[in-house]
mmCIF file of C-alpha atoms in Angstrom:
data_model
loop_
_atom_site.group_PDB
_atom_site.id
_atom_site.type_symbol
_atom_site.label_atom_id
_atom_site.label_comp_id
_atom_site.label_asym_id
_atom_site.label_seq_id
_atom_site.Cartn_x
_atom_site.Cartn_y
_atom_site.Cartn_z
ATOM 1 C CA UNK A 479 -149.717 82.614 -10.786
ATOM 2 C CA UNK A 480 -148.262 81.679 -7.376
ATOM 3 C CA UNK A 481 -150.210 78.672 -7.141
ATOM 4 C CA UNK A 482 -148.827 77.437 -10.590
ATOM 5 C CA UNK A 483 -145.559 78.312 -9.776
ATOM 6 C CA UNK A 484 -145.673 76.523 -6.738
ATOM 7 C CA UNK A 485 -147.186 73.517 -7.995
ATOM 8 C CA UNK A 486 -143.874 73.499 -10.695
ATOM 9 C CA UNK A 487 -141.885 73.966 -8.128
ATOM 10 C CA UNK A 488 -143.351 70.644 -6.008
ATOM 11 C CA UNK A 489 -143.679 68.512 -8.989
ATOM 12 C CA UNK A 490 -140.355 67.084 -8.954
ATOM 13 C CA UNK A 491 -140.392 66.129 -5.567
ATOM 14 C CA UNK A 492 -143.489 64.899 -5.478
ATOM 15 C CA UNK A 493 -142.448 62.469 -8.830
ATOM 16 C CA UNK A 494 -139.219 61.482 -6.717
ATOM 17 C CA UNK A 495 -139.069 57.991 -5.819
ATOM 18 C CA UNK A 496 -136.248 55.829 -3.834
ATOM 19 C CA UNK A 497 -134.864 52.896 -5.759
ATOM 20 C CA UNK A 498 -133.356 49.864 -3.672
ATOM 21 C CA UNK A 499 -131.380 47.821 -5.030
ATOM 22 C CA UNK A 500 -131.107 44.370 -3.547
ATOM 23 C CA UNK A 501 -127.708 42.503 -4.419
ATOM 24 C CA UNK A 502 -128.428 38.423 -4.434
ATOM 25 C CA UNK A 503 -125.260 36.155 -4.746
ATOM 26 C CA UNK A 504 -125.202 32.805 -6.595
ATOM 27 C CA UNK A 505 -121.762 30.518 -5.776
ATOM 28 C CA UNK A 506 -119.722 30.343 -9.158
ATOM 29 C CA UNK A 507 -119.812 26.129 -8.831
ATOM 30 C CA UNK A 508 -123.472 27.061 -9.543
ATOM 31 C CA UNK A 509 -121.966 28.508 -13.253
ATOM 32 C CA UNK A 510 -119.394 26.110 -13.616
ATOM 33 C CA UNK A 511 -122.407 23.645 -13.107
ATOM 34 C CA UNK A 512 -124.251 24.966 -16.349
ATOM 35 C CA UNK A 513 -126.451 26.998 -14.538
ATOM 36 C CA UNK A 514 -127.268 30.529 -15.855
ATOM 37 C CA UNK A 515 -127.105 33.410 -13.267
ATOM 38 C CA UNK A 516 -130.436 34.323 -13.218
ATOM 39 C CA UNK A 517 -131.500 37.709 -14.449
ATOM 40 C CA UNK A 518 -131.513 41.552 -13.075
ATOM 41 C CA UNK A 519 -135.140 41.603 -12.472
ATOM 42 C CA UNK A 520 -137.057 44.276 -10.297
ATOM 43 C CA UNK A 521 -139.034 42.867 -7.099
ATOM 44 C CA UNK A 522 -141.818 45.415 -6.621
ATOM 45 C CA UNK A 523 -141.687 48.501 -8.117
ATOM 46 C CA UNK A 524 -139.003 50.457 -6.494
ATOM 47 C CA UNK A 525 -136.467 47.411 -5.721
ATOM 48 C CA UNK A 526 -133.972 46.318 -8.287
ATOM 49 C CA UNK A 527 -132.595 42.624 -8.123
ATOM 50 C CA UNK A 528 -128.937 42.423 -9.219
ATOM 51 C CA UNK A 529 -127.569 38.948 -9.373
ATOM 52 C CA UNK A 530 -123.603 38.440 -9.276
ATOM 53 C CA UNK A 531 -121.628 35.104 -8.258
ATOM 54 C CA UNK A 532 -119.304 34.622 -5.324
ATOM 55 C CA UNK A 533 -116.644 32.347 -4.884
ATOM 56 C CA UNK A 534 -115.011 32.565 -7.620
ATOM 57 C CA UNK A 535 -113.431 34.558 -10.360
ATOM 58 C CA UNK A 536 -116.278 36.781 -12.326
ATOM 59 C CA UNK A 537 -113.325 36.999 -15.241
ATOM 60 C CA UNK A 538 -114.938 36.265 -18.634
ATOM 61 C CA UNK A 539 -111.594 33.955 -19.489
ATOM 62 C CA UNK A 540 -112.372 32.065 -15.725
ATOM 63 C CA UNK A 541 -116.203 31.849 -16.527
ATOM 64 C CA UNK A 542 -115.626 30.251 -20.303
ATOM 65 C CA UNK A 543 -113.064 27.789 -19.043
ATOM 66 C CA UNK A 544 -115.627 26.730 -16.109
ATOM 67 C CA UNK A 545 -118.506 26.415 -18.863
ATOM 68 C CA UNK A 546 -116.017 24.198 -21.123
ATOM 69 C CA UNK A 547 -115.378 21.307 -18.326
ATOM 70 C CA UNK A 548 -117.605 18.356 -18.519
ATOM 71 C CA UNK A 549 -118.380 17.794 -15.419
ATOM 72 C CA UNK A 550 -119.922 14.173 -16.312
ATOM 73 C CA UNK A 551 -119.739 12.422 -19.450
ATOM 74 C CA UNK A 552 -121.018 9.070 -20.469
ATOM 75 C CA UNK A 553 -119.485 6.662 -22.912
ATOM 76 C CA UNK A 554 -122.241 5.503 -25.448
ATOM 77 C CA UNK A 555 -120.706 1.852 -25.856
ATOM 78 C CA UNK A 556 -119.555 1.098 -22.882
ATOM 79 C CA UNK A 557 -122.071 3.094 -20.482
ATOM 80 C CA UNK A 558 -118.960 4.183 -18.287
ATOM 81 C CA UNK A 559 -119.170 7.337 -16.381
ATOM 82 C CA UNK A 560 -116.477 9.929 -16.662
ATOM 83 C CA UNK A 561 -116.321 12.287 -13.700
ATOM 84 C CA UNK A 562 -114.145 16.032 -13.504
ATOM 85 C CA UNK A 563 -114.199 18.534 -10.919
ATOM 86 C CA UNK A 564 -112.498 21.921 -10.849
ATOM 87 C CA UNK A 565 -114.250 22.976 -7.678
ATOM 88 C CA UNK A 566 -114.457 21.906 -4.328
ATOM 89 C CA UNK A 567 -117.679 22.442 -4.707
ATOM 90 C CA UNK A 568 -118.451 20.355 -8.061
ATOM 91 C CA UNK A 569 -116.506 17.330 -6.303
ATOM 92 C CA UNK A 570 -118.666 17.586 -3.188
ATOM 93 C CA UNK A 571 -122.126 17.701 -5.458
ATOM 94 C CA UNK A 572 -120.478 14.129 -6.919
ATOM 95 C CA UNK A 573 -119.946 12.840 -4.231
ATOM 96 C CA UNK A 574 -122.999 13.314 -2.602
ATOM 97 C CA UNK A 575 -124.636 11.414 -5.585
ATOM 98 C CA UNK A 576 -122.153 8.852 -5.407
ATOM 99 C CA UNK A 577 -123.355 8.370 -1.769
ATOM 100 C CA UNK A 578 -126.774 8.798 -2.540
ATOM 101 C CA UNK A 579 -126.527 5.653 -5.232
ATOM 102 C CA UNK A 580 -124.230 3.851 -2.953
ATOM 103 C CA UNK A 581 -121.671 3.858 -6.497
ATOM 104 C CA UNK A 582 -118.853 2.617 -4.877
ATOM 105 C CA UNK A 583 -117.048 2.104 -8.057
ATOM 106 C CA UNK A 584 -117.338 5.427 -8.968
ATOM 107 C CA UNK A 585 -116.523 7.134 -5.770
ATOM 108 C CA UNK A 586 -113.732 5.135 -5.644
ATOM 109 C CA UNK A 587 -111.799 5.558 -8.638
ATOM 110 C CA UNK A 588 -113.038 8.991 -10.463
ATOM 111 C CA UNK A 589 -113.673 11.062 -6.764
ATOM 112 C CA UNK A 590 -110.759 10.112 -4.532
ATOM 113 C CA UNK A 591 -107.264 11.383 -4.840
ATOM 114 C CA UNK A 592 -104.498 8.621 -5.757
ATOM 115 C CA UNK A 593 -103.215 9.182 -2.274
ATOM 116 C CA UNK A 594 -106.643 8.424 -0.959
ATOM 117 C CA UNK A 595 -107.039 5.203 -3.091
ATOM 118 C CA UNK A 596 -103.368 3.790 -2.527
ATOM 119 C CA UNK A 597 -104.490 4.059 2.021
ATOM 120 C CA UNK A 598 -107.581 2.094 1.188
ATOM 121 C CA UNK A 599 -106.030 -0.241 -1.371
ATOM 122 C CA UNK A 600 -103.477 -0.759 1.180
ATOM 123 C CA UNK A 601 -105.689 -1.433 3.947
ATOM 124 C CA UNK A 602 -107.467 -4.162 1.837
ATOM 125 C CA UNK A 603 -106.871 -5.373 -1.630
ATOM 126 C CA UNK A 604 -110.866 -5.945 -2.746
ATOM 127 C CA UNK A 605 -111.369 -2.722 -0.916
ATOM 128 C CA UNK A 606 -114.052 -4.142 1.263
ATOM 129 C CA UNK A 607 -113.146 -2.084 4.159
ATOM 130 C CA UNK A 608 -113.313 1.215 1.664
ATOM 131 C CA UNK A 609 -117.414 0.120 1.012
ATOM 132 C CA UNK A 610 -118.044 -0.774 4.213
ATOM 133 C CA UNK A 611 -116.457 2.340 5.360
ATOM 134 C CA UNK A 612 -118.600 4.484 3.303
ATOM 135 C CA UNK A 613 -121.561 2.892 3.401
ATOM 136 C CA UNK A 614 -121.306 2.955 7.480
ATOM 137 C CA UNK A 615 -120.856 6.450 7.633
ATOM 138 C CA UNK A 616 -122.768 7.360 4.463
ATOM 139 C CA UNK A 617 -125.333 9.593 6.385
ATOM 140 C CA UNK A 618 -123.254 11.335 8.202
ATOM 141 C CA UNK A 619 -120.343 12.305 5.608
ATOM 142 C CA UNK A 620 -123.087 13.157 3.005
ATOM 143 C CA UNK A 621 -124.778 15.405 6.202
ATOM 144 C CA UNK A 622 -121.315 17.110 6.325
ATOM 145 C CA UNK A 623 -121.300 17.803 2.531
ATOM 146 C CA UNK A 624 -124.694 19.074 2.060
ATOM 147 C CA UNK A 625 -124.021 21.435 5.142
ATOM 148 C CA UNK A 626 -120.363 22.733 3.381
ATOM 149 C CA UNK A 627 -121.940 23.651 0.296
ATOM 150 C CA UNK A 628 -125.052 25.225 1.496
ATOM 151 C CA UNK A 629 -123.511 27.292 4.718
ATOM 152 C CA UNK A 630 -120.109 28.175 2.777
ATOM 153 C CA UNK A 631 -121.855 31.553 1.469
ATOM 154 C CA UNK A 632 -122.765 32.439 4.675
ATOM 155 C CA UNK A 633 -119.246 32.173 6.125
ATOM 156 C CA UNK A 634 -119.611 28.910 8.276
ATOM 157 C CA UNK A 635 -117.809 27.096 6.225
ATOM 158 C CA UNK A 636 -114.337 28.516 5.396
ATOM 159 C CA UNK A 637 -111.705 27.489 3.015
ATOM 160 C CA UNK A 638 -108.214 27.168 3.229
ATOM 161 C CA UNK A 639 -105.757 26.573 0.512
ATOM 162 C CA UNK A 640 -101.924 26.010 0.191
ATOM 163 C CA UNK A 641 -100.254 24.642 -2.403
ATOM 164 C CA UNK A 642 -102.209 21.779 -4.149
ATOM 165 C CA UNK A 643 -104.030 21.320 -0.793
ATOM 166 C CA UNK A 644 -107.789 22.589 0.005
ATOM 167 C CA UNK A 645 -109.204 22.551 3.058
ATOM 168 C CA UNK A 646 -113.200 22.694 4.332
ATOM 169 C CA UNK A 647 -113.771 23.283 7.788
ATOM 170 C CA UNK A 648 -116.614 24.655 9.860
ATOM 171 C CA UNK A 649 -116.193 28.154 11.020
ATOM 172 C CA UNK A 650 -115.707 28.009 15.165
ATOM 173 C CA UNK A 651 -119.794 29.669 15.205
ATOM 174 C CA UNK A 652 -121.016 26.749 13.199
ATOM 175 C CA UNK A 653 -123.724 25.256 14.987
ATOM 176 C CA UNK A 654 -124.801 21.543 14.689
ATOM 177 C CA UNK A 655 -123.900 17.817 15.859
ATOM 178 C CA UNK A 656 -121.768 16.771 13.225
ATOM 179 C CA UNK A 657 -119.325 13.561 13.274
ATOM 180 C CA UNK A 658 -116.765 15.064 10.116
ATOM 181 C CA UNK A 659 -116.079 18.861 10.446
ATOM 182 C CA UNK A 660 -113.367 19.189 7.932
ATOM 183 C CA UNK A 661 -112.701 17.443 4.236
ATOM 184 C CA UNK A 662 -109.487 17.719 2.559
ATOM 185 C CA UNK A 663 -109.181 18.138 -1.022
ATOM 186 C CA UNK A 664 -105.867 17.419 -3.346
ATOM 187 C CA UNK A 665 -105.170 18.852 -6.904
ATOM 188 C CA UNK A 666 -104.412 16.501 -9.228
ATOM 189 C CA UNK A 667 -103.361 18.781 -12.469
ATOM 190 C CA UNK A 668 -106.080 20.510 -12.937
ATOM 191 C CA UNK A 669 -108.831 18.399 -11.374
ATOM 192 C CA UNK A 670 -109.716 18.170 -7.641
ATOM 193 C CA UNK A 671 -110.054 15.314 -6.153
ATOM 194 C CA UNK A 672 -111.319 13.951 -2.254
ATOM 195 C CA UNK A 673 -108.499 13.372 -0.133
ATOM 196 C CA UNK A 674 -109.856 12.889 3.658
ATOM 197 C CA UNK A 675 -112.971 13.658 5.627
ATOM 198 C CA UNK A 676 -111.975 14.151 9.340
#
């Protein structure tokens, strides 16, 4: 009778098991990109995988006005390429394929602020200094832009913003030989667009 009683009395603890959960953060340009956050999932079988975005509003109204921008559209007649960018994030991801593609045309009129276009129209009508520009630096702007979106979770890249003014700059710890440290964005109703790389 002891020995069943004491049995009952172990069985609980002996069923007990510790559950970790493991929280894993996706950016919300990732969202806004038409990505799905993936789902809660478990690891092994005591760790629980909870997925939640960062950087930006979890709001259901902020997530469905994210989903509804187009970030690229093509026009069936005419083949021309619309770009729109809410984020920082979405311009730099753009960009980067702009560079990539060496789409002068595009990066040019659809990524740069006004402000940004009037300097290098300034500078030179046929805006052969703006390609040349670019497509000197190329590696090393798109080296800066790959590094701000992948290190900006991790706090190496921080974010400032005033007004209708955003600014990406590497953290004072951020290791790494880079020629641009800092890329200014402007707000242009309610797109963003690239204003300088410094």
């Amino acid at each position: 009778m002891r020995a069943a009683l004491l049995l009952l009395l172990c069985s609980p603890l002996l069923s007990c098991q510790t559950e970790t959960i493991e929280h894993r953060h996706v950016p919300a340009w990732h969202i806004a990109m038409g990505k799905e956050l993936p789902k809660n999932a478990s690891k092994d079988g005591n760790t629980k995988v909870i997925y939640s975005t960062i950087g930006g509003s979890n709001s259901t109204a902020v997530q469905e006005y994210l989903n509804s921008v187009e970030l690229e559209a093509k026009d069936e007649e005419t083949g021309e390429i619309t770009l729109k960018a809410v984020l920082p994030e979405q311009l730099l991801s753009q960009a980067l394929v702009c560079l990539r593609d060496r789409n002068w045309h595009i990066l040019y009129g659809q990524v740069l602020s006004s402000g940004a276009q009037r300097y290098f129209k300034g500078v030179d009508e046929e805006l052969a200094y703006f390609q040349s520009y670019f497509d000197s630096n190329r590696l090393e702007i798109a080296k800066t832009m790959r590094k701000m979106l992948q290190s900006r979770t991790f706090g190496d890249t921080l974010v400032h913003q005033e007004g209708n003014r955003i600014v990406m700059y590497f953290s004072p710890n951020m290791l790494g030989d880079f020629q641009f440290k800092r890329i200014e964005f402007v707000k242009e109703g309610e797109l963003v667009k690239l204003d300088s790389i410094q």
